[in-house]
Amino acid sequence: MLGFDSHCHLHFHDFDKDLTEVIERSAAAGISHILIPSTDVKTSERSADIAEKYSLYSAAAFHPDHLPDDSTADEDWSSLKNVLLRPRTIAIGETGLDFYHNTFKPEKQIFWFRRHIQLAESLGYPLIVHSRDAESEVLDHLPEKPPVPVILHCWSGDQRLTDVAVSRGYYIGVDGPVTYKKNGDLRSVVSSVPRKQILVETDSPFLPPEPFRGRRNEPANTRLIVMKIRELQGGSESIESTSFTLWENAMRAYRLHPENRRADVVYRYGDSLYVNVTSKCQNSCIFCIRNTADGIADYNLRYTQDPSDQLVLSTIKEFPVEKFKELVFCGFGEPTLRTQLIMKASAAVRARGVRTRLDTNGLCTSFMNEDKVLELLSSFDSVSISLNASGAREYNRICPSEVENSWEHLMRFIRLAGRSHIETQLSAVKNSGADIQRVTALAKRLQMPLKVR
Ligand code: SF4
C-alpha cells in the first residue's frame, strides 16, 4: 500500500523517546510519505532536521497561536525563510487564523496569515492553512484562483464553505474526527468532496481516530482514516485503491507529483547560495550529474519547464541572500541561455551588497557578439568557466556539444574574460578521461587559476 500522512507533527516532544519506532511502525503500515508541518522557527528547524534524517518532508511557518513578538518580527521572519531553503522543506505551513484560542488579536493573525500567503505565491510553495472558528475568514483572505496549491488542514467548515473551497480547487484535509460518532455533519461534508481534492492527515500527536481516542496519535493510524474516507466516498473500491488516490492527491498538493513537481530555484551549497535558472544546456558532458540524478543533496533541480523570470526574481528577493558569502548563477544546465534574466538578477543581488558569480560552459559567444559578452561579464564579480579539456579533440569527446566549433567558442570566451579583468577561474573534472596534466598546463598558459573537482 502507498500511503501519505499529509500532516503529522513529529517535531513535538511527544515523539522524543520513540521517534524512530514511530516512523518504522508507519512504514510497516504502508505510509511511504509524511509531511511535518511546523509552528514557529524552532519547530520548523526541528521538522527540517527530522525530514532530512528520515527522508520525509517538512513545512515551515508561524502558526496563528505561535506568532513572533513584534520586537523580533523581522529577524524571526528572516530566520523562517532560511529554513525554507532546506532541501526537504517543501511547503509553507501551518499558517492561518485561530479565533477559538485567540492567542493573538485578529489583526495580528490576519497580518501574518497574509504575509505567509504572499510568500507562498512568491516562492511557488504549497500553503497549509489552519482554521479554527475562522473557516469563513480564511476563505476571505485566500485567493480565489490560487497560483499554488492550498491545503485546508483539518477542515471543519460547513457545507456552504466547503463548496466554496472545493470550487476554488483547494485540498480538504481529513483527520481522526471524521471517525467520531458525533461528527455526522463532518462525514456528510467529506462525502461531498471530489475524490481528487481530499487529503488524509493524522495531525499526530493530536486527534487520534477511533478506537484510539485518548491516546497519542501516530502516522501508522492513517489507515483508519483512509478506511472511513473510503466508506464515505462510496466504499466500492479497495482500501489500497483509496489510499493510492489519497497518496497521489498529497503528491500533487505538495508539488511532488510528476504532473506539477516543483524544482528548487535556489539551494544552499557550502556557504554560498546557488540559483538554478534552467535545465537546458548545449552540451552533453559525459560526467554531467544530469545523466544520473535530478539534483544534488536532496534538492530537486530538474525543471520540466524552466521557471519564469518573475519566479526567479521574486525568489531571490524573498530569501535572505545577505547571509551568504556569494550568490552563484548556475543551473541544472547552462545559465547564459537566460542572459537577460541572470544579468537583471545579479544586479538586484549586488545592490544588496552581495557578491555574485557566474558558472558557465563558456559557449555564449556562439549566440552573442563580443560587446554583449563583455556586458554580461561586467554584471558579475567573478566567473568560473568549465575548461574540462586540453584541446578540441578531447573536448569534443568529453563534452559533446550541439554548438559547432564549441572549443573555439570556449577559448574566445576565456580570452574575453581575461580582457574584462573579471576575477576568473577555470575548472576541470577529475576522472572524466581528460589529461589533467595537459589541462593544467593550458590553464597556466592562459594565466588563469584552475580548480580540479
Ligand atoms: S556544460 Fe555543465 S550542465 Fe551542460 S552538460 Fe556539461 S556539465 Fe552538464
CSV table of C-alpha atoms and ligand atoms in Angstrom, one decimal:
chain,number,residue,atom,x,y,z
A,1,MET,CA,0.0,0.0,0.0
A,2,LEU,CA,1.2,3.5,-0.8
A,3,GLY,CA,0.2,6.0,1.9
A,4,PHE,CA,0.8,9.7,2.7
A,5,ASP,CA,0.2,11.2,6.1
A,6,SER,CA,0.0,14.7,4.8
A,7,HIS,CA,0.0,16.5,8.2
A,8,CYS,CA,1.9,15.0,11.2
A,9,HIS,CA,3.7,16.9,13.9
A,10,LEU,CA,6.6,14.6,14.5
A,11,HIS,CA,8.6,17.6,15.8
A,12,PHE,CA,6.7,17.7,19.1
A,13,HIS,CA,8.3,16.4,22.2
A,14,ASP,CA,5.7,13.7,22.5
A,15,PHE,CA,7.8,11.7,20.0
A,16,ASP,CA,11.2,12.4,21.5
A,17,LYS,CA,11.6,9.0,23.1
A,18,ASP,CA,10.5,6.7,20.3
A,19,LEU,CA,10.6,8.8,17.0
A,20,THR,CA,12.4,6.1,15.1
A,21,GLU,CA,10.0,3.4,16.2
A,22,VAL,CA,7.0,5.6,15.3
A,23,ILE,CA,8.4,6.1,11.8
A,24,GLU,CA,9.2,2.4,11.5
A,25,ARG,CA,5.7,1.5,12.5
A,26,SER,CA,4.2,3.9,10.0
A,27,ALA,CA,6.4,2.4,7.2
A,28,ALA,CA,5.2,-1.1,8.2
A,29,ALA,CA,1.6,0.2,7.9
A,30,GLY,CA,2.3,1.3,4.4
A,31,ILE,CA,2.9,5.0,5.0
A,32,SER,CA,5.6,5.9,2.4
A,33,HIS,CA,5.4,9.7,2.8
A,34,ILE,CA,4.9,12.0,5.8
A,35,LEU,CA,4.8,15.8,5.8
A,36,ILE,CA,5.7,17.5,9.0
A,37,PRO,CA,4.2,21.0,9.4
A,38,SER,CA,5.6,23.4,12.0
A,39,THR,CA,4.5,26.2,14.2
A,40,ASP,CA,7.5,28.6,14.6
A,41,VAL,CA,11.2,28.9,13.7
A,42,LYS,CA,12.4,26.4,16.3
A,43,THR,CA,9.8,23.7,15.3
A,44,SER,CA,10.4,24.5,11.6
A,45,GLU,CA,14.1,23.7,12.1
A,46,ARG,CA,13.4,20.6,14.1
A,47,SER,CA,10.9,19.4,11.4
A,48,ALA,CA,13.5,20.0,8.7
A,49,ASP,CA,16.1,18.0,10.8
A,50,ILE,CA,13.7,15.1,11.1
A,51,ALA,CA,12.7,15.3,7.4
A,52,GLU,CA,16.3,15.2,6.3
A,53,LYS,CA,17.3,12.4,8.8
A,54,TYR,CA,14.4,10.1,7.8
A,55,SER,CA,13.8,11.1,4.2
A,56,LEU,CA,10.4,12.7,4.9
A,57,TYR,CA,9.2,16.2,4.1
A,58,SER,CA,8.5,19.3,6.2
A,59,ALA,CA,6.9,22.7,6.1
A,60,ALA,CA,7.8,25.9,7.9
A,61,ALA,CA,5.6,28.7,9.2
A,62,PHE,CA,4.3,30.6,12.2
A,63,HIS,CA,1.1,29.0,13.5
A,64,PRO,CA,-1.6,31.6,14.4
A,65,ASP,CA,-1.1,30.6,18.1
A,66,HIS,CA,2.7,31.0,17.9
A,67,LEU,CA,3.3,34.3,16.2
A,68,PRO,CA,6.6,36.2,16.7
A,69,ASP,CA,7.0,39.0,19.2
A,70,ASP,CA,6.7,42.4,17.5
A,71,SER,CA,10.1,43.4,18.7
A,72,THR,CA,11.8,40.5,16.8
A,73,ALA,CA,9.3,40.0,14.0
A,74,ASP,CA,11.7,40.9,11.1
A,75,GLU,CA,14.5,38.8,12.4
A,76,ASP,CA,12.2,35.9,13.0
A,77,TRP,CA,10.7,36.2,9.6
A,78,SER,CA,14.1,36.1,8.0
A,79,SER,CA,15.1,33.1,10.1
A,80,LEU,CA,11.9,31.3,9.0
A,81,LYS,CA,12.8,31.9,5.3
A,82,ASN,CA,16.2,30.5,6.0
A,83,VAL,CA,14.5,27.2,7.0
A,84,LEU,CA,12.6,27.3,3.7
A,85,LEU,CA,15.9,26.9,2.0
A,86,ARG,CA,16.4,23.5,3.4
A,87,PRO,CA,16.1,20.7,0.8
A,88,ARG,CA,13.2,18.7,2.3
A,89,THR,CA,11.2,21.8,3.4
A,90,ILE,CA,8.8,22.0,0.6
A,91,ALA,CA,5.7,23.9,1.9
A,92,ILE,CA,4.6,26.9,4.0
A,93,GLY,CA,2.6,25.8,6.9
A,94,GLU,CA,0.8,25.8,9.1
A,95,THR,CA,-0.4,29.4,8.9
A,96,GLY,CA,-3.9,30.7,9.2
A,97,LEU,CA,-6.4,32.0,11.7
A,98,ASP,CA,-7.4,30.7,15.1
A,99,PHE,CA,-10.4,32.6,16.7
A,100,TYR,CA,-11.0,29.7,19.1
A,101,HIS,CA,-7.8,30.1,21.2
A,102,ASN,CA,-7.5,33.8,20.2
A,103,THR,CA,-3.9,33.8,21.5
A,104,PHE,CA,-3.3,36.9,19.4
A,105,LYS,CA,-5.6,39.7,18.3
A,106,PRO,CA,-7.4,39.1,15.0
A,107,GLU,CA,-5.5,42.0,13.3
A,108,LYS,CA,-2.1,40.5,14.1
A,109,GLN,CA,-3.2,37.0,13.0
A,110,ILE,CA,-4.5,38.4,9.7
A,111,PHE,CA,-1.3,40.3,9.1
A,112,TRP,CA,0.8,37.2,9.5
A,113,PHE,CA,-1.6,35.0,7.5
A,114,ARG,CA,-1.5,37.4,4.6
A,115,ARG,CA,2.3,37.5,4.8
A,116,HIS,CA,2.5,33.7,4.5
A,117,ILE,CA,0.1,33.7,1.6
A,118,GLN,CA,2.2,36.3,-0.3
A,119,LEU,CA,5.4,34.4,0.5
A,120,ALA,CA,3.9,31.1,-0.8
A,121,GLU,CA,2.9,32.9,-4.0
A,122,SER,CA,6.4,34.5,-4.5
A,123,LEU,CA,8.2,31.2,-4.0
A,124,GLY,CA,5.7,28.8,-5.6
A,125,TYR,CA,5.4,26.8,-2.4
A,126,PRO,CA,2.2,25.0,-1.4
A,127,LEU,CA,0.3,26.6,1.5
A,128,ILE,CA,-1.1,24.7,4.5
A,129,VAL,CA,-3.9,26.6,6.3
A,130,HIS,CA,-5.1,26.2,9.9
A,131,SER,CA,-8.5,27.5,10.7
A,132,ARG,CA,-10.4,27.2,14.0
A,133,ASP,CA,-13.6,29.0,14.4
A,134,ALA,CA,-12.3,31.1,11.4
A,135,GLU,CA,-13.3,29.0,8.4
A,136,SER,CA,-15.2,31.8,6.7
A,137,GLU,CA,-12.4,34.3,7.4
A,138,VAL,CA,-9.6,32.2,6.0
A,139,LEU,CA,-11.6,31.9,2.8
A,140,ASP,CA,-12.0,35.7,2.7
A,141,HIS,CA,-8.2,36.1,2.7
A,142,LEU,CA,-7.2,33.3,0.4
A,143,PRO,CA,-7.0,33.9,-3.3
A,144,GLU,CA,-9.9,32.7,-5.4
A,145,LYS,CA,-7.6,31.5,-8.1
A,146,PRO,CA,-4.6,30.3,-6.1
A,147,PRO,CA,-1.3,30.2,-8.1
A,148,VAL,CA,-0.1,27.5,-5.6
A,149,PRO,CA,-1.8,24.5,-4.0
A,150,VAL,CA,-3.8,25.5,-0.9
A,151,ILE,CA,-4.4,22.8,1.7
A,152,LEU,CA,-7.2,23.4,4.3
A,153,HIS,CA,-5.8,21.3,7.1
A,154,CYS,CA,-8.2,19.5,9.4
A,155,TRP,CA,-11.1,21.3,7.7
A,156,SER,CA,-14.3,21.7,9.7
A,157,GLY,CA,-16.2,24.2,7.5
A,158,ASP,CA,-19.9,23.7,6.8
A,159,GLN,CA,-21.3,22.5,3.5
A,160,ARG,CA,-21.6,26.0,2.0
A,161,LEU,CA,-18.0,27.0,2.9
A,162,THR,CA,-16.7,23.6,1.7
A,163,ASP,CA,-18.4,24.1,-1.6
A,164,VAL,CA,-16.7,27.4,-2.0
A,165,ALA,CA,-13.3,25.9,-1.0
A,166,VAL,CA,-13.8,23.0,-3.4
A,167,SER,CA,-14.8,25.3,-6.3
A,168,ARG,CA,-11.5,27.2,-5.8
A,169,GLY,CA,-9.5,23.9,-6.1
A,170,TYR,CA,-8.3,23.8,-2.5
A,171,TYR,CA,-7.4,20.5,-0.9
A,172,ILE,CA,-9.5,19.4,2.1
A,173,GLY,CA,-7.6,17.7,4.9
A,174,VAL,CA,-9.5,15.0,6.7
A,175,ASP,CA,-8.4,13.8,10.1
A,176,GLY,CA,-9.4,11.4,13.0
A,177,PRO,CA,-12.5,13.4,14.0
A,178,VAL,CA,-14.2,12.0,10.8
A,179,THR,CA,-14.4,8.7,12.8
A,180,TYR,CA,-16.0,10.2,15.9
A,181,LYS,CA,-19.6,9.2,16.5
A,182,LYS,CA,-21.0,12.7,17.0
A,183,ASN,CA,-19.5,14.1,13.8
A,184,GLY,CA,-22.2,13.3,11.3
A,185,ASP,CA,-22.1,16.7,9.7
A,186,LEU,CA,-18.4,16.4,9.0
A,187,ARG,CA,-18.9,13.0,7.4
A,188,SER,CA,-21.6,14.4,5.2
A,189,VAL,CA,-19.2,17.2,4.1
A,190,VAL,CA,-16.4,14.8,3.4
A,191,SER,CA,-18.7,12.6,1.3
A,192,SER,CA,-19.4,15.6,-0.9
A,193,VAL,CA,-15.7,16.5,-1.6
A,194,PRO,CA,-14.4,15.3,-5.0
A,195,ARG,CA,-12.0,12.4,-4.6
A,196,LYS,CA,-9.1,14.2,-6.1
A,197,GLN,CA,-9.3,17.1,-3.5
A,198,ILE,CA,-9.2,15.0,-0.3
A,199,LEU,CA,-6.0,14.6,1.7
A,200,VAL,CA,-5.7,12.2,4.6
A,201,GLU,CA,-3.8,13.5,7.7
A,202,THR,CA,-3.4,12.3,11.3
A,203,ASP,CA,-2.3,15.6,12.8
A,204,SER,CA,-0.4,13.4,15.3
A,205,PRO,CA,0.1,13.5,18.2
A,206,PHE,CA,-3.4,15.0,18.3
A,207,LEU,CA,-6.8,13.8,17.2
A,208,PRO,CA,-6.4,10.0,17.2
A,209,PRO,CA,-9.1,8.2,15.2
A,210,GLU,CA,-11.4,5.7,16.8
A,211,PRO,CA,-10.7,3.3,18.5
A,212,PHE,CA,-7.6,5.1,19.8
A,213,ARG,CA,-9.2,8.3,21.3
A,214,GLY,CA,-7.4,9.4,24.5
A,215,ARG,CA,-4.0,8.0,23.3
A,216,ARG,CA,-1.2,9.7,21.5
A,217,ASN,CA,-1.9,9.6,17.8
A,218,GLU,CA,0.8,8.5,15.3
A,219,PRO,CA,1.1,8.2,11.5
A,220,ALA,CA,0.5,4.4,11.5
A,221,ASN,CA,-3.1,5.3,12.3
A,222,THR,CA,-3.5,6.9,8.8
A,223,ARG,CA,-5.2,3.7,7.6
A,224,LEU,CA,-8.1,4.0,10.0
A,225,ILE,CA,-8.9,7.5,8.5
A,226,VAL,CA,-8.4,6.2,4.9
A,227,MET,CA,-11.0,3.4,5.7
A,228,LYS,CA,-13.5,6.0,6.8
A,229,ILE,CA,-12.9,8.2,3.7
A,230,ARG,CA,-13.3,5.1,1.5
A,231,GLU,CA,-16.6,4.3,3.2
A,232,LEU,CA,-17.8,8.0,2.8
A,233,GLN,CA,-16.8,8.1,-0.8
A,234,GLY,CA,-19.0,5.1,-1.7
A,235,GLY,CA,-16.9,2.2,-0.4
A,236,SER,CA,-16.8,0.3,-3.7
A,237,GLU,CA,-13.0,0.3,-4.2
A,238,SER,CA,-10.3,-1.5,-2.3
A,239,ILE,CA,-8.6,0.2,0.6
A,240,GLU,CA,-5.3,0.1,-1.4
A,241,SER,CA,-7.0,2.0,-4.2
A,242,THR,CA,-8.4,4.7,-1.9
A,243,SER,CA,-5.0,5.0,-0.2
A,244,PHE,CA,-3.3,5.4,-3.6
A,245,THR,CA,-5.7,8.1,-4.7
A,246,LEU,CA,-5.1,10.0,-1.4
A,247,TRP,CA,-1.3,9.5,-1.8
A,248,GLU,CA,-1.5,10.9,-5.4
A,249,ASN,CA,-3.5,13.8,-4.1
A,250,ALA,CA,-0.9,14.7,-1.5
A,251,MET,CA,1.9,14.3,-4.0
A,252,ARG,CA,0.1,16.9,-6.2
A,253,ALA,CA,-0.8,19.1,-3.2
A,254,TYR,CA,2.8,19.3,-2.2
A,255,ARG,CA,4.1,19.6,-5.7
A,256,LEU,CA,6.0,16.3,-5.6
A,257,HIS,CA,3.9,14.6,-8.4
A,258,PRO,CA,5.4,14.4,-11.9
A,259,GLU,CA,2.4,16.4,-13.1
A,260,ASN,CA,3.3,19.6,-11.2
A,261,ARG,CA,6.6,18.9,-9.5
A,262,ARG,CA,8.4,22.0,-8.2
A,263,ALA,CA,12.1,22.3,-8.7
A,264,ASP,CA,14.3,24.4,-6.4
A,265,VAL,CA,15.1,27.8,-7.8
A,266,VAL,CA,17.7,28.4,-5.1
A,267,TYR,CA,19.7,26.0,-3.0
A,268,ARG,CA,22.4,26.1,-0.4
A,269,TYR,CA,25.8,24.6,-1.0
A,270,GLY,CA,28.6,25.3,1.5
A,271,ASP,CA,28.4,28.9,2.4
A,272,SER,CA,27.1,30.1,-0.9
A,273,LEU,CA,23.6,30.3,-2.3
A,274,TYR,CA,23.1,28.9,-5.8
A,275,VAL,CA,20.4,30.0,-8.3
A,276,ASN,CA,19.1,27.4,-10.7
A,277,VAL,CA,17.8,29.2,-13.8
A,278,THR,CA,17.5,26.5,-16.4
A,279,SER,CA,17.7,22.8,-17.2
A,280,LYS,CA,18.8,23.4,-20.7
A,281,CYS,CA,22.3,23.1,-22.0
A,282,GLN,CA,24.0,22.9,-25.4
A,283,ASN,CA,26.4,20.2,-24.1
A,284,SER,CA,26.1,16.5,-23.1
A,285,CYS,CA,29.2,16.1,-21.0
A,286,ILE,CA,29.9,12.5,-20.1
A,287,PHE,CA,30.3,13.3,-16.4
A,288,CYS,CA,27.3,15.6,-16.1
A,289,ILE,CA,25.3,15.0,-12.9
A,290,ARG,CA,22.1,15.3,-15.0
A,291,ASN,CA,22.9,11.9,-16.5
A,292,THR,CA,22.3,10.2,-13.2
A,293,ALA,CA,20.3,12.4,-10.9
A,294,ASP,CA,17.6,15.0,-10.7
A,295,GLY,CA,19.5,17.2,-8.3
A,296,ILE,CA,22.0,17.3,-5.5
A,297,ALA,CA,21.8,16.8,-1.8
A,298,ASP,CA,18.0,16.2,-1.8
A,299,TYR,CA,17.3,19.4,-3.8
A,300,ASN,CA,15.3,18.7,-6.9
A,301,LEU,CA,16.9,20.8,-9.7
A,302,ARG,CA,15.4,19.4,-12.8
A,303,TYR,CA,12.7,21.6,-14.4
A,304,THR,CA,10.1,20.1,-16.7
A,305,GLN,CA,9.7,23.7,-17.8
A,306,ASP,CA,12.2,26.5,-17.0
A,307,PRO,CA,11.0,28.9,-14.3
A,308,SER,CA,9.6,32.3,-15.3
A,309,ASP,CA,11.8,35.4,-14.9
A,310,GLN,CA,9.2,36.6,-12.3
A,311,LEU,CA,9.6,33.4,-10.2
A,312,VAL,CA,13.4,33.6,-10.2
A,313,LEU,CA,13.4,37.3,-9.3
A,314,SER,CA,10.8,37.1,-6.6
A,315,THR,CA,12.5,34.0,-5.1
A,316,ILE,CA,15.8,35.9,-4.9
A,317,LYS,CA,14.0,38.9,-3.5
A,318,GLU,CA,12.4,36.9,-0.7
A,319,PHE,CA,15.4,34.9,0.6
A,320,PRO,CA,18.0,36.5,2.9
A,321,VAL,CA,20.8,36.4,0.4
A,322,GLU,CA,22.9,38.7,2.7
A,323,LYS,CA,23.5,35.7,5.0
A,324,PHE,CA,25.7,34.0,2.3
A,325,LYS,CA,29.2,34.6,1.1
A,326,GLU,CA,28.1,34.9,-2.5
A,327,LEU,CA,25.3,34.1,-4.9
A,328,VAL,CA,26.2,31.7,-7.7
A,329,PHE,CA,24.3,31.7,-11.0
A,330,CYS,CA,24.4,28.2,-12.4
A,331,GLY,CA,21.6,25.8,-13.3
A,332,PHE,CA,21.0,22.2,-13.9
A,333,GLY,CA,22.0,23.4,-17.3
A,334,GLU,CA,23.7,26.5,-18.8
A,335,PRO,CA,22.8,29.8,-17.2
A,336,THR,CA,23.9,32.1,-20.1
A,337,LEU,CA,21.0,30.6,-22.1
A,338,ARG,CA,19.0,33.1,-19.9
A,339,THR,CA,21.2,36.1,-20.3
A,340,GLN,CA,18.8,38.9,-19.6
A,341,LEU,CA,17.4,37.2,-16.5
A,342,ILE,CA,20.8,36.5,-14.9
A,343,MET,CA,22.0,40.0,-15.6
A,344,LYS,CA,18.9,41.5,-14.0
A,345,ALA,CA,19.0,39.1,-11.1
A,346,SER,CA,22.7,39.7,-10.5
A,347,ALA,CA,22.2,43.5,-10.5
A,348,ALA,CA,19.5,43.1,-7.8
A,349,VAL,CA,21.7,40.9,-5.6
A,350,ARG,CA,24.8,43.2,-5.9
A,351,ALA,CA,22.6,46.1,-5.0
A,352,ARG,CA,22.1,44.3,-1.7
A,353,GLY,CA,25.9,44.2,-1.2
A,354,VAL,CA,26.3,40.5,-2.0
A,355,ARG,CA,28.9,39.2,-4.4
A,356,THR,CA,27.8,37.2,-7.5
A,357,ARG,CA,29.5,34.5,-9.6
A,358,LEU,CA,28.6,33.1,-12.9
A,359,ASP,CA,29.3,29.4,-13.5
A,360,THR,CA,29.3,28.7,-17.3
A,361,ASN,CA,30.4,26.4,-20.0
A,362,GLY,CA,31.7,29.4,-21.9
A,363,LEU,CA,29.8,28.8,-25.1
A,364,CYS,CA,27.8,32.0,-25.2
A,365,THR,CA,30.0,33.6,-27.9
A,366,SER,CA,28.1,31.2,-30.2
A,367,PHE,CA,25.0,33.4,-29.9
A,368,MET,CA,26.2,36.7,-28.6
A,369,ASN,CA,28.6,39.3,-30.0
A,370,GLU,CA,31.7,40.3,-28.1
A,371,ASP,CA,30.3,43.6,-26.7
A,372,LYS,CA,27.3,41.7,-25.3
A,373,VAL,CA,29.6,39.1,-23.8
A,374,LEU,CA,31.7,41.8,-22.1
A,375,GLU,CA,28.5,43.4,-20.8
A,376,LEU,CA,27.4,40.1,-19.4
A,377,LEU,CA,30.7,39.5,-17.7
A,378,SER,CA,30.6,43.0,-16.2
A,379,SER,CA,27.4,42.0,-14.4
A,380,PHE,CA,29.2,39.6,-12.1
A,381,ASP,CA,32.0,39.8,-9.5
A,382,SER,CA,33.6,36.6,-10.7
A,383,VAL,CA,33.2,33.8,-13.3
A,384,SER,CA,34.0,30.1,-13.2
A,385,ILE,CA,34.5,28.6,-16.7
A,386,SER,CA,34.3,24.8,-17.4
A,387,LEU,CA,37.5,24.1,-19.3
A,388,ASN,CA,37.5,20.3,-18.9
A,389,ALA,CA,39.9,19.6,-21.7
A,390,SER,CA,43.3,20.5,-23.2
A,391,GLY,CA,42.2,20.7,-26.8
A,392,ALA,CA,39.3,20.5,-29.3
A,393,ARG,CA,39.5,16.7,-29.8
A,394,GLU,CA,39.5,15.9,-26.1
A,395,TYR,CA,36.7,18.5,-25.5
A,396,ASN,CA,34.5,17.0,-28.2
A,397,ARG,CA,35.0,13.6,-26.7
A,398,ILE,CA,34.2,14.6,-23.1
A,399,CYS,CA,31.8,17.4,-23.7
A,400,PRO,CA,29.9,16.7,-27.0
A,401,SER,CA,28.1,19.8,-28.0
A,402,GLU,CA,25.3,20.9,-30.3
A,403,VAL,CA,27.4,24.1,-30.8
A,404,GLU,CA,29.6,24.0,-33.9
A,405,ASN,CA,33.3,24.7,-33.1
A,406,SER,CA,32.5,24.6,-29.4
A,407,TRP,CA,36.2,24.6,-28.3
A,408,GLU,CA,36.9,27.7,-30.4
A,409,HIS,CA,33.9,29.5,-28.7
A,410,LEU,CA,35.1,28.4,-25.3
A,411,MET,CA,38.6,29.8,-26.0
A,412,ARG,CA,37.2,33.0,-27.3
A,413,PHE,CA,35.1,33.4,-24.1
A,414,ILE,CA,38.1,32.7,-21.9
A,415,ARG,CA,40.1,35.4,-23.8
A,416,LEU,CA,37.2,37.9,-23.3
A,417,ALA,CA,37.1,37.1,-19.6
A,418,GLY,CA,40.8,37.9,-19.4
A,419,ARG,CA,40.2,41.1,-21.3
A,420,SER,CA,37.4,42.1,-19.0
A,421,HIS,CA,39.6,41.8,-15.9
A,422,ILE,CA,36.8,39.9,-14.1
A,423,GLU,CA,38.0,37.5,-11.4
A,424,THR,CA,38.2,34.3,-13.4
A,425,GLN,CA,38.7,30.6,-12.5
A,426,LEU,CA,38.8,27.7,-14.8
A,427,SER,CA,37.6,24.2,-13.8
A,428,ALA,CA,38.0,20.6,-14.8
A,429,VAL,CA,36.6,17.4,-13.6
A,430,LYS,CA,38.8,14.6,-12.3
A,431,ASN,CA,38.3,11.1,-13.7
A,432,SER,CA,36.5,12.4,-16.8
A,433,GLY,CA,39.1,11.0,-19.1
A,434,ALA,CA,40.8,14.3,-19.6
A,435,ASP,CA,44.6,14.6,-19.4
A,436,ILE,CA,44.6,16.8,-16.2
A,437,GLN,CA,48.4,17.5,-16.6
A,438,ARG,CA,47.8,19.0,-20.0
A,439,VAL,CA,44.7,20.8,-18.9
A,440,THR,CA,46.8,22.3,-16.0
A,441,ALA,CA,49.5,23.3,-18.5
A,442,LEU,CA,46.9,25.0,-20.7
A,443,ALA,CA,45.4,26.9,-17.7
A,444,LYS,CA,49.0,28.1,-16.9
A,445,ARG,CA,49.4,29.3,-20.5
A,446,LEU,CA,46.1,31.1,-20.2
A,447,GLN,CA,47.4,32.6,-16.9
A,448,MET,CA,44.3,31.6,-15.0
A,449,PRO,CA,43.8,29.5,-11.9
A,450,LEU,CA,42.4,26.0,-12.4
A,451,LYS,CA,40.2,24.1,-10.0
A,452,VAL,CA,40.2,20.4,-10.5
A,453,ARG,CA,37.0,19.0,-9.0
B,1,SF4,S1,28.1,22.1,-19.5
B,1,SF4,FE1,27.5,21.6,-17.4
B,1,SF4,S2,25.3,21.4,-17.4
B,1,SF4,FE2,26.0,21.3,-19.5
B,1,SF4,S3,26.2,19.1,-19.9
B,1,SF4,FE3,28.2,19.9,-19.3
B,1,SF4,S4,28.3,19.6,-17.1
B,1,SF4,FE4,26.1,19.4,-17.7
